[in-house]
Coordinates of C-alpha atoms in Angstrom, one line a residue:
X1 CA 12.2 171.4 51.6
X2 CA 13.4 171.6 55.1
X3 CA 10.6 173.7 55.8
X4 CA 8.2 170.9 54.3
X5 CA 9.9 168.3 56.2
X6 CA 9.9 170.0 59.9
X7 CA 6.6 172.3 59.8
X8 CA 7.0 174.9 61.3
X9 CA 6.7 173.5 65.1
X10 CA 10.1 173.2 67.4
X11 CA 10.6 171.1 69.9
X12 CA 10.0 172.5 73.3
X13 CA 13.7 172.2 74.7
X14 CA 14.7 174.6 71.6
X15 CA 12.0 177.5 71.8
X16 CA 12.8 178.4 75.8
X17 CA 12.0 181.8 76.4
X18 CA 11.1 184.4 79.1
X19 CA 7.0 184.5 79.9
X20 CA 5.2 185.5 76.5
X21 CA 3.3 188.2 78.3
X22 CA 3.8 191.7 79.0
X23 CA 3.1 190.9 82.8
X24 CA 4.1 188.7 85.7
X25 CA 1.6 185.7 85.5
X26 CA 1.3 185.2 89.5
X27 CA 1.6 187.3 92.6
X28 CA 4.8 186.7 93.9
X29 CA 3.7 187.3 97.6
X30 CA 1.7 184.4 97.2
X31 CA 3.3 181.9 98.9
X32 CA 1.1 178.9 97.7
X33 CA 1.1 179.8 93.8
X34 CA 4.8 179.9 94.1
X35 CA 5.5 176.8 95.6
X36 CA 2.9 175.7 93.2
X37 CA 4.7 176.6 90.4
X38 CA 8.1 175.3 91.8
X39 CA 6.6 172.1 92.4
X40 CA 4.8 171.8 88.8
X41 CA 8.7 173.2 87.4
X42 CA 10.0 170.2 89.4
X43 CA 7.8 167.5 88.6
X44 CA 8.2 168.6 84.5
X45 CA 11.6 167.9 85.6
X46 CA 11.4 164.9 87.0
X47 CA 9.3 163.1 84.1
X48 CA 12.5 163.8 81.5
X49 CA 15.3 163.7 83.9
X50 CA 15.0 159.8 84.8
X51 CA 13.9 159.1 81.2
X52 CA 17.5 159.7 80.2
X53 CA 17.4 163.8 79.3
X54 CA 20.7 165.4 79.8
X55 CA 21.2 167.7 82.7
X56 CA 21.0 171.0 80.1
X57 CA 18.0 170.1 78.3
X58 CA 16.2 169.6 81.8
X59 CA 17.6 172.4 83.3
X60 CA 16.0 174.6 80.5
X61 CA 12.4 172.8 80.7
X62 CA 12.6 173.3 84.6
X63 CA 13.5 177.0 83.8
X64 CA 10.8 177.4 81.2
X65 CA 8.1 176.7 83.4
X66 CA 9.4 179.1 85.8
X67 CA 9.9 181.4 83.9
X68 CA 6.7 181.4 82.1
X69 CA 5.1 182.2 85.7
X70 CA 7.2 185.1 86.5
X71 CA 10.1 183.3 88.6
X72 CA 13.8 183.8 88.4
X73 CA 15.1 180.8 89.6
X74 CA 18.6 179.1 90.1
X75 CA 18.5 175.9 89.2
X76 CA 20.6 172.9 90.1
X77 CA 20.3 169.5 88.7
X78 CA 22.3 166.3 89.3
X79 CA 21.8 162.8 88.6
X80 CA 19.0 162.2 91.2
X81 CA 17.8 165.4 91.7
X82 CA 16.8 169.1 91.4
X83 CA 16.8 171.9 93.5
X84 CA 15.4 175.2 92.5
X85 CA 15.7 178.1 94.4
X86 CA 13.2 181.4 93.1
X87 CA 14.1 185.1 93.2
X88 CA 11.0 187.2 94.6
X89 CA 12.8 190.7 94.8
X90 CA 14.5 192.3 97.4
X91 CA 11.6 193.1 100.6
X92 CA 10.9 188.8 100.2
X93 CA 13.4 185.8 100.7
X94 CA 13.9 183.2 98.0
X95 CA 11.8 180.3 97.6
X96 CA 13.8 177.1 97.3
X97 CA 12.6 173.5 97.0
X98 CA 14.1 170.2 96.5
X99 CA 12.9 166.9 94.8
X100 CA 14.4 163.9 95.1
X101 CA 14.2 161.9 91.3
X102 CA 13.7 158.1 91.6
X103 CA 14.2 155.8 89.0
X104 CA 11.5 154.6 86.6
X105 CA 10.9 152.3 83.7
X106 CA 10.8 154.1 80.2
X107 CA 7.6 155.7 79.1
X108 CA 7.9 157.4 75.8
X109 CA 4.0 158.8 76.1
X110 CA 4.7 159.9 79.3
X111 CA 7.5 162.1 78.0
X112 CA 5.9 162.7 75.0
X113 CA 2.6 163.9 76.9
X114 CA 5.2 166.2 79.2
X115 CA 6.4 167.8 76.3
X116 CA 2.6 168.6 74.9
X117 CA 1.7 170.2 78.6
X118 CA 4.3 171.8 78.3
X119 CA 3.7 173.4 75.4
X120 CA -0.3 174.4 76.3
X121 CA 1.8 176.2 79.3
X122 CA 3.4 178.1 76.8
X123 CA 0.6 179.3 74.8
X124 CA -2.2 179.3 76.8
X125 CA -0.6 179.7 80.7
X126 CA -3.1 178.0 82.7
X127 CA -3.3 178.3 86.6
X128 CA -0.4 176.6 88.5
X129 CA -3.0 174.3 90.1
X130 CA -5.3 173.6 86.9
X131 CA -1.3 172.5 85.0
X132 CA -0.5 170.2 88.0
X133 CA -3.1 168.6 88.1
X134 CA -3.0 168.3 84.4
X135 CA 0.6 166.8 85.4
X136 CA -0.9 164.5 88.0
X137 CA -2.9 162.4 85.7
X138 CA -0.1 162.7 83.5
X139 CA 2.4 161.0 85.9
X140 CA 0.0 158.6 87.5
X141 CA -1.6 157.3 84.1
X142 CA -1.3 153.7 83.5
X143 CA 1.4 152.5 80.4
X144 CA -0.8 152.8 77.4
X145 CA -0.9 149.1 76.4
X146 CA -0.5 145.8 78.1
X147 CA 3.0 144.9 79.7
X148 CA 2.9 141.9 77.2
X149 CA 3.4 144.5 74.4
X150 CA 6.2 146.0 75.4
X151 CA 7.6 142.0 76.4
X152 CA 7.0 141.8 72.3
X153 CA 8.7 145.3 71.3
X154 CA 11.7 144.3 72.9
X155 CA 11.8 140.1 71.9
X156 CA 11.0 141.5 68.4
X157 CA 14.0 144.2 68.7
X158 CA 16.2 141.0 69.5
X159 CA 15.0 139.0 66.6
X160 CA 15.7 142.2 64.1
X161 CA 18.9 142.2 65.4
X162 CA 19.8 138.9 64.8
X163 CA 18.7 138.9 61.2
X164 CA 20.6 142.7 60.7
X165 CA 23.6 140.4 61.8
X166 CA 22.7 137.9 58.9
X167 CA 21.7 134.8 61.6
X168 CA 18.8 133.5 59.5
X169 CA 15.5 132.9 60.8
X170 CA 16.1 130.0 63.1
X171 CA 18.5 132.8 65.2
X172 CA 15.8 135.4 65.2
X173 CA 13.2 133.1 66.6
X174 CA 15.3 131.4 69.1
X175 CA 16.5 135.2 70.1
X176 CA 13.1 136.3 70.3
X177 CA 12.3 132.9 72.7
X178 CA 15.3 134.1 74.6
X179 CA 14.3 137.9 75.2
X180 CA 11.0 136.8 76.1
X181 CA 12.4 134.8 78.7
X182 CA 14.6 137.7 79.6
X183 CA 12.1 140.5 80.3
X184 CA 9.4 138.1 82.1
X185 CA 12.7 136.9 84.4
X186 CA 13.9 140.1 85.2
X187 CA 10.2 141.7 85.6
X188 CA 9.2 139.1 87.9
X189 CA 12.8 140.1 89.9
X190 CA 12.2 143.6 90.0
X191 CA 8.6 143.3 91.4
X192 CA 10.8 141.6 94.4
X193 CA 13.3 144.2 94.8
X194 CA 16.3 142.7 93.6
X195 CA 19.1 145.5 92.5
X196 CA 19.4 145.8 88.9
X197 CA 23.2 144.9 88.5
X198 CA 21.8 141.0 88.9
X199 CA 18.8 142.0 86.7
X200 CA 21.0 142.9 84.4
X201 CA 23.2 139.8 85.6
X202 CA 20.5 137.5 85.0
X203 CA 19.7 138.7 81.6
X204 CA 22.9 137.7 80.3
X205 CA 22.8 134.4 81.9
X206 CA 19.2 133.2 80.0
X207 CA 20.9 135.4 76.3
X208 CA 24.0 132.9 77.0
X209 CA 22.2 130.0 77.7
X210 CA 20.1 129.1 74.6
X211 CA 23.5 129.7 72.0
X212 CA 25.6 127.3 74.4
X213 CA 22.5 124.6 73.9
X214 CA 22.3 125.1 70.0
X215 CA 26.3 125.1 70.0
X216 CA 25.5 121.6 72.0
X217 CA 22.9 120.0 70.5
X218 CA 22.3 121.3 66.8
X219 CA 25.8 121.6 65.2
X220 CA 24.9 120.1 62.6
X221 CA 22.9 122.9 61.4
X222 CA 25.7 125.0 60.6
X223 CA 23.7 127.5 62.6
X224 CA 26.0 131.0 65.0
X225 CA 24.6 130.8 68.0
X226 CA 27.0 134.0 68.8
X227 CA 24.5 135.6 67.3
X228 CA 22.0 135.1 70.1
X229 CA 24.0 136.4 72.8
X230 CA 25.2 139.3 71.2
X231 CA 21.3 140.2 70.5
X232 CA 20.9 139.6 73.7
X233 CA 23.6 142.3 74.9
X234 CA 22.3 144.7 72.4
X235 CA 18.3 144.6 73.9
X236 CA 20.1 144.8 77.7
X237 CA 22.3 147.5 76.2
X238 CA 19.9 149.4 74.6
X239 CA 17.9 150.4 78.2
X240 CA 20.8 152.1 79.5
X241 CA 21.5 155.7 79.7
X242 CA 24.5 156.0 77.6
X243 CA 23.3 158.8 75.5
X244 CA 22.9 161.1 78.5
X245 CA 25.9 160.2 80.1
X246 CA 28.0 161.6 77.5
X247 CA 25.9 164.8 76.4
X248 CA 26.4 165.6 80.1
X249 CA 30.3 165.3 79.8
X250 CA 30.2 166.6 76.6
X251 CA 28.0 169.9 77.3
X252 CA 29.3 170.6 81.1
X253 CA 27.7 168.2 83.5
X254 CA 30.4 166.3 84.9
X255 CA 29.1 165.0 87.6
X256 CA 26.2 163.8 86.7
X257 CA 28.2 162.3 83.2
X258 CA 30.0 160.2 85.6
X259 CA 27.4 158.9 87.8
X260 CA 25.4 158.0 84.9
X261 CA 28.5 156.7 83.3
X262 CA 29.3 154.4 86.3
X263 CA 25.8 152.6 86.4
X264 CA 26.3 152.0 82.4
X265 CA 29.6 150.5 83.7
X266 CA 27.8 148.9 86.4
X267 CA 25.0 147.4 84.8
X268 CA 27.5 146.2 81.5
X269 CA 29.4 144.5 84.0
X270 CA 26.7 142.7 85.3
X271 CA 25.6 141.4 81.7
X272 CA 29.2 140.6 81.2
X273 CA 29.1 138.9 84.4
X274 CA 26.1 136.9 83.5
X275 CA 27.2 135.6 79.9
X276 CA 30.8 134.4 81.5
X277 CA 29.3 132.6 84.4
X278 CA 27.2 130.6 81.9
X279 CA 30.1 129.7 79.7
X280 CA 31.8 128.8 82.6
X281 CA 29.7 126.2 83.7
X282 CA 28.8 125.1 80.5
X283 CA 32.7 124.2 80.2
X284 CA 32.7 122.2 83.1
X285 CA 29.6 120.5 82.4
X286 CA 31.4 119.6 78.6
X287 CA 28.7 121.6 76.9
X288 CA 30.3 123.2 73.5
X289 CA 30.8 127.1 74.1
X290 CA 29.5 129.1 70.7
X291 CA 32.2 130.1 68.9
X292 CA 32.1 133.8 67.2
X293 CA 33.5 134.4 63.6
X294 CA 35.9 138.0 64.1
X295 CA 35.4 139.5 60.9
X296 CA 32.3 142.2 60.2
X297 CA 29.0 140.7 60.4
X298 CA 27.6 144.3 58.6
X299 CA 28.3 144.8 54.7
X300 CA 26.5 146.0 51.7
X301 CA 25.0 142.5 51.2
X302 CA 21.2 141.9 51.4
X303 CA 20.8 145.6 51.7
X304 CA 17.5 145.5 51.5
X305 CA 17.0 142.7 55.0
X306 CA 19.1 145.1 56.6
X307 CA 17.3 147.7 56.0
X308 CA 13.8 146.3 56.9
X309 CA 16.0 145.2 59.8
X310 CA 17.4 148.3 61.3
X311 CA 13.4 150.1 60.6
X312 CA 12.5 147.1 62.8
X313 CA 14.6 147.2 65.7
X314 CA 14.3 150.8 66.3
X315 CA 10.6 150.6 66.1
X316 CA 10.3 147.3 68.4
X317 CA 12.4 149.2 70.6
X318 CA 10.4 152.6 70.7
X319 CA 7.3 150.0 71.1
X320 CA 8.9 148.4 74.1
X321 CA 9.5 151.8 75.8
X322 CA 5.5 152.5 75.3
X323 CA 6.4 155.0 72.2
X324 CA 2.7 156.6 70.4
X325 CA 2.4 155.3 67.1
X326 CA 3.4 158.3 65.5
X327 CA 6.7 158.0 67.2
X328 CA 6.7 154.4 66.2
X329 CA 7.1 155.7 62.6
X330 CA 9.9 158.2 63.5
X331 CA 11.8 155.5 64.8
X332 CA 11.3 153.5 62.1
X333 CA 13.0 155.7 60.0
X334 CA 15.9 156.9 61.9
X335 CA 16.6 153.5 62.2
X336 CA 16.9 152.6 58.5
X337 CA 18.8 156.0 57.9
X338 CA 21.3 155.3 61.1
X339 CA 22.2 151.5 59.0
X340 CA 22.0 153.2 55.5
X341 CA 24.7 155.7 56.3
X342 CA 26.8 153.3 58.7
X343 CA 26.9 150.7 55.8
X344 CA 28.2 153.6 53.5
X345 CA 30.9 155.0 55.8
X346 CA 32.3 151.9 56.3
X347 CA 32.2 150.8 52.5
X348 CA 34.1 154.1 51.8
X349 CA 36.8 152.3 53.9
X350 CA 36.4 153.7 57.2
X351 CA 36.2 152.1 60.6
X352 CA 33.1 150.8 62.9
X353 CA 34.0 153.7 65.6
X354 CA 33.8 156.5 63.3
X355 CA 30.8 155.2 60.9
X356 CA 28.7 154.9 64.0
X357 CA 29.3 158.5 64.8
X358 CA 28.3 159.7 61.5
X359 CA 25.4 157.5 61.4
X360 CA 24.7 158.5 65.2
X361 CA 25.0 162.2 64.2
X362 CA 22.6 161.8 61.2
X363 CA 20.4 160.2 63.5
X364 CA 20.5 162.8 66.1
X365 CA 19.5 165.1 63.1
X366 CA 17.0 163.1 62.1
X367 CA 15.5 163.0 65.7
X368 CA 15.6 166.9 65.8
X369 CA 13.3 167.4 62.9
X370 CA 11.2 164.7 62.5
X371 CA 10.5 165.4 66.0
X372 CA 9.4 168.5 65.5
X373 CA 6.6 167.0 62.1
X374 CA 5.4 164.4 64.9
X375 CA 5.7 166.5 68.2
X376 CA 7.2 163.6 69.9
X377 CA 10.9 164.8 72.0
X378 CA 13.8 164.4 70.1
X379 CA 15.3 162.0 72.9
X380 CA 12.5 158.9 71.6
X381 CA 13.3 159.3 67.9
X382 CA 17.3 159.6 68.6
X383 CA 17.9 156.6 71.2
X384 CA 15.5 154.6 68.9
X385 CA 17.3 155.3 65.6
X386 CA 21.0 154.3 67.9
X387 CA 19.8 150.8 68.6
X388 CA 20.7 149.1 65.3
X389 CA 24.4 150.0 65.8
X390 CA 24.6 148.7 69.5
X391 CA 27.8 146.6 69.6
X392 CA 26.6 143.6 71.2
X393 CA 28.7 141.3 69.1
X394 CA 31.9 143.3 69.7
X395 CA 31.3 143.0 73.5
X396 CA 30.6 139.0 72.7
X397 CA 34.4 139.2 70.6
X398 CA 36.0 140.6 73.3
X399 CA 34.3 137.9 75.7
X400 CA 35.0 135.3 73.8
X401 CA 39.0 136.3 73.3
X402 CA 38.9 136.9 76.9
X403 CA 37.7 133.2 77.7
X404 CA 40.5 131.5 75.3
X405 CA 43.4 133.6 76.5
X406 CA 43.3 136.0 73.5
X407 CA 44.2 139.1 76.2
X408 CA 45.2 141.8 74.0
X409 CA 42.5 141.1 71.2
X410 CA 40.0 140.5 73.6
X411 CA 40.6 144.3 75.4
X412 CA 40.8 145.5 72.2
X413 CA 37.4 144.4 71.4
X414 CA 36.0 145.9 74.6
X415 CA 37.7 149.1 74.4
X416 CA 36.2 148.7 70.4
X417 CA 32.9 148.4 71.7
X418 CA 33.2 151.3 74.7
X419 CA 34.7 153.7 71.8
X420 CA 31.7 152.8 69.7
X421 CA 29.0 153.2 72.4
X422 CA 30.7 156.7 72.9
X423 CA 30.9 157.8 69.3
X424 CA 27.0 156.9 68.8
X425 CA 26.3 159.3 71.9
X426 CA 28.5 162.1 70.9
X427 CA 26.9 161.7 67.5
X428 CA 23.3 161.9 68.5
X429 CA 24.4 165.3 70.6
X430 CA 25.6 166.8 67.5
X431 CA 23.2 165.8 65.5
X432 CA 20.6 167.8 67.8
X433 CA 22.9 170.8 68.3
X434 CA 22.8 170.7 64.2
X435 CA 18.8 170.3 63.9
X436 CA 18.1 173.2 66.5
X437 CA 20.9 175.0 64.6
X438 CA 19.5 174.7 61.2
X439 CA 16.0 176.3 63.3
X440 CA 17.1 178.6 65.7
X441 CA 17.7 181.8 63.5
X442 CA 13.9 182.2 62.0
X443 CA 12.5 181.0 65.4
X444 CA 14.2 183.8 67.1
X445 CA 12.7 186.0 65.0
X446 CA 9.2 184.8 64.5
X447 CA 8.4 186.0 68.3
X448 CA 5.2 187.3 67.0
X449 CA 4.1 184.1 66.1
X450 CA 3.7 183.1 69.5
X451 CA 0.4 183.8 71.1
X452 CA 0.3 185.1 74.5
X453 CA -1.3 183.6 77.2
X454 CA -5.0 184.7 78.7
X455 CA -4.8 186.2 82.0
X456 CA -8.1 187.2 83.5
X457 CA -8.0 190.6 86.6
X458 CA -5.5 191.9 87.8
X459 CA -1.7 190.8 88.4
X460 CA 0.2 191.0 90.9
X461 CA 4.2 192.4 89.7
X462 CA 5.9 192.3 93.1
X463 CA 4.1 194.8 94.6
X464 CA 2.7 197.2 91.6
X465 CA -0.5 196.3 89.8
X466 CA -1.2 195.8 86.1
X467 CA -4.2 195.1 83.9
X468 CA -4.1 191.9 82.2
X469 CA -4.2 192.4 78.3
X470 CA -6.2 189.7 76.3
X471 CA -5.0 189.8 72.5

């Protein structure tokens, strides 16, 4: 059955291996096809490094490439960037190179397209020059749909939410007016330069705006505005690198686990920032400030909403990020499973922290195999299927206990939601360590299953000659 489920394909971060051929692949005196290779090793890097992969996981796909063109390499990565320095024996000096890794806006194809060239590296090991250029229209490809698509994706993800939170369909339109508003705001702000603490700033400002007007002006239809705002956190939440902040400190990255860390900080600050100035000024302008009920929005009732729910937000949030369809689908699902097993845990009596981890780790499984059925990265499937459980409405708790001078149960709720946050990371890591588990044993010995590359003439082995050998 497992077999059925995850074909036989891996995904590329678990199958890293020295060069599949019986010869080095370039001449290592050559020092343009080296620095070729470094730079294509980099670039690879690059791609899945700023969209959120943890520091191992890149540091393994930069040493793949290398590898798989005959170079030993040290490898460093931090948060911003990656310096490789490559072994040529001892009568040459080390090649080292650096890049520099700027931040971009989420392209699941991208990534996903990475991880195909990847592969073809693998199997087939074309020419350093034929794979960057292969890389170059890769990286330089436009998003695969229009901008207004992904504004969609991510008003849609809002409005999912606030029906998973039971807000009725008057709260999942108004949500989905307000998200709009969000990402056109905040695009229109980037384009100009502005940092993306008072993106993030401005974000919660518009989420807070529309629940203080309903709170105002529409009382009388018994309607939780709360809602809004705490979809609102969730969407601006669910951008953020939180999952590879904590897979670094969990598997030995520190320093780049607490840079990460701090812009998560950063940037949740700034939405915090937002949403209090508004209620601020809403106070002294007499407008009414929405109210938040503290008991657990999520239970076992209208199971079926919720479920549809959770499929939807992950999916509108894969969509947002430019996800292929057949990602869309994996999403999809890991959503639905990540509220059907967090709606069990906590029936069985326990709390929000630990049902989130167990749902994040069955997630993170579920992200490791069907990534392998759909050869999309297990990074798009797991951050996707994590969204439903955000806790935007714990942050809005805490917010709100903070504002009427409920101190110690307004911390609690913000340490609440900082302890969830962490629990859905460290889930989705073991989760993956348990998928590549479940694989790595039959994969290491299935060797022969993987086809060697086509070299054509003669190679170059640092400094003796050897016939290629086609299979």
């Amino acid at each position: 059955m497992v077999d059925r489920a995850v074909a036989e394909r891996i995904a590329t971060a678990d199958a890293v291996v020295e060069a599949p051929a019986p010869v080095q692949p370039i001449d290592l005196t050559d020092d343009a096809k080296v620095t070729q290779v470094l730079d294509l090793a980099e670039r690879v890097g690059e791609v899945v490094l700023s969209a959120g992969t943890a520091v191992t996981d890149t540091t393994d796909q930069v040493d793949f490439i290398a590898s798989t063109y005959g170079l030993k390499c040290d490898i460093d990565v931090t948060y911003n960037s990656i310096r490789i320095s490559a072994e040529r024996g001892p009568a040459l000096p080390p090649a080292s190179t650096m890049r520099v890794v700027h931040y971009r806006s989420l392209d699941f194809t991208r990534l996903a397209a990475v991880d195909r060239l990847t592969r073809r590296i693998r199997r087939e090991l074309p020419p350093p020059d034929e794979a960057l250029a292969a890389l170059e229209d890769i990286t330089t490809a436009p998003h695969p749909y229009n901008r207004w698509v992904a504004t969609f994706g991510w008003a849609l993800m809002a409005a999912a939410i606030a029906l998973l939170l039971n807000g009725g369909l008057l709260i999942a339109l108004i949500s989905f007016a307000a998200t709009t508003a969000i990402d056109r705001v905040n695009r229109r702000l980037n384009h100009r330069g502005l940092p993306f603490f008072f993106q993030h700033m401005m974000g919660g400002m518009i989420a807070a705006l529309p629940a203080v007007l309903v709170s105002t002006f529409l009382r009388d239809l018994e309607l939780d505005p709360a809602l809004i705002i705490a979809a609102g956190i969730s969407v601006l939440l669910a951008g953020l690198q939180l999952v590879g902040a904590v897979e670094d400190a969990i598997t030995g990255a520190p320093i780049t686990a607490a840079a990460r860390m701090l812009e998560v900080v950063m940037m949740t600050g700034g939405i915090i920032a937002g949403i209090v100035l508004t209620l601020r000024v809403s106070e002294l302008l007499n407008l009414t400030v929405p109210t938040v009920s503290m008991s657990s929005a999520r239970d076992l009732t209208n199971l079926p909403l919720k479920l549809l729910a959770g499929a939807i937000t992950s999916a509108a949030f894969a969509l947002a990020c430019y996800a292929e369809r057949r990602a869309l689908a994996a999403a999809a699902f890991s959503g639905a499973a990540a509220i059907v097993v967090f709606l069990l845990v906590q029936h069985a009596g326990f709390g929000p922290i630990v049902s989130s981890g167990v749902a994040a780790v069955v997630v993170g499984l579920a992200g490791g195999l069907l990534a392998r059925r759909s050869l999309t990265p297990p990074l798009v499937v797991a951050v996707a299927g994590i969204t439903p459980l955000l806790p935007g409405l714990r942050v809005y708790r805490g917010l709100y206990a903070l504002l009427n001078d409920e101190q110690l149960f307004g911390i609690n709720q913000l340490f609440s939601a900082i302890a969830v946050g962490c629990a859905l990371a460290a889930g989705v890591t073991l989760g993956e360590w348990i998928a590549r588990d479940l694989r790595r044993p039959r994969i290491l010995l299935r060797f022969g299953a993987i086809r060697r590359p086509r070299l054509r003439g003669l190679v170059s082995t640092g400094g003796h000659a050897a016939r290629s050998v086609r299979p």
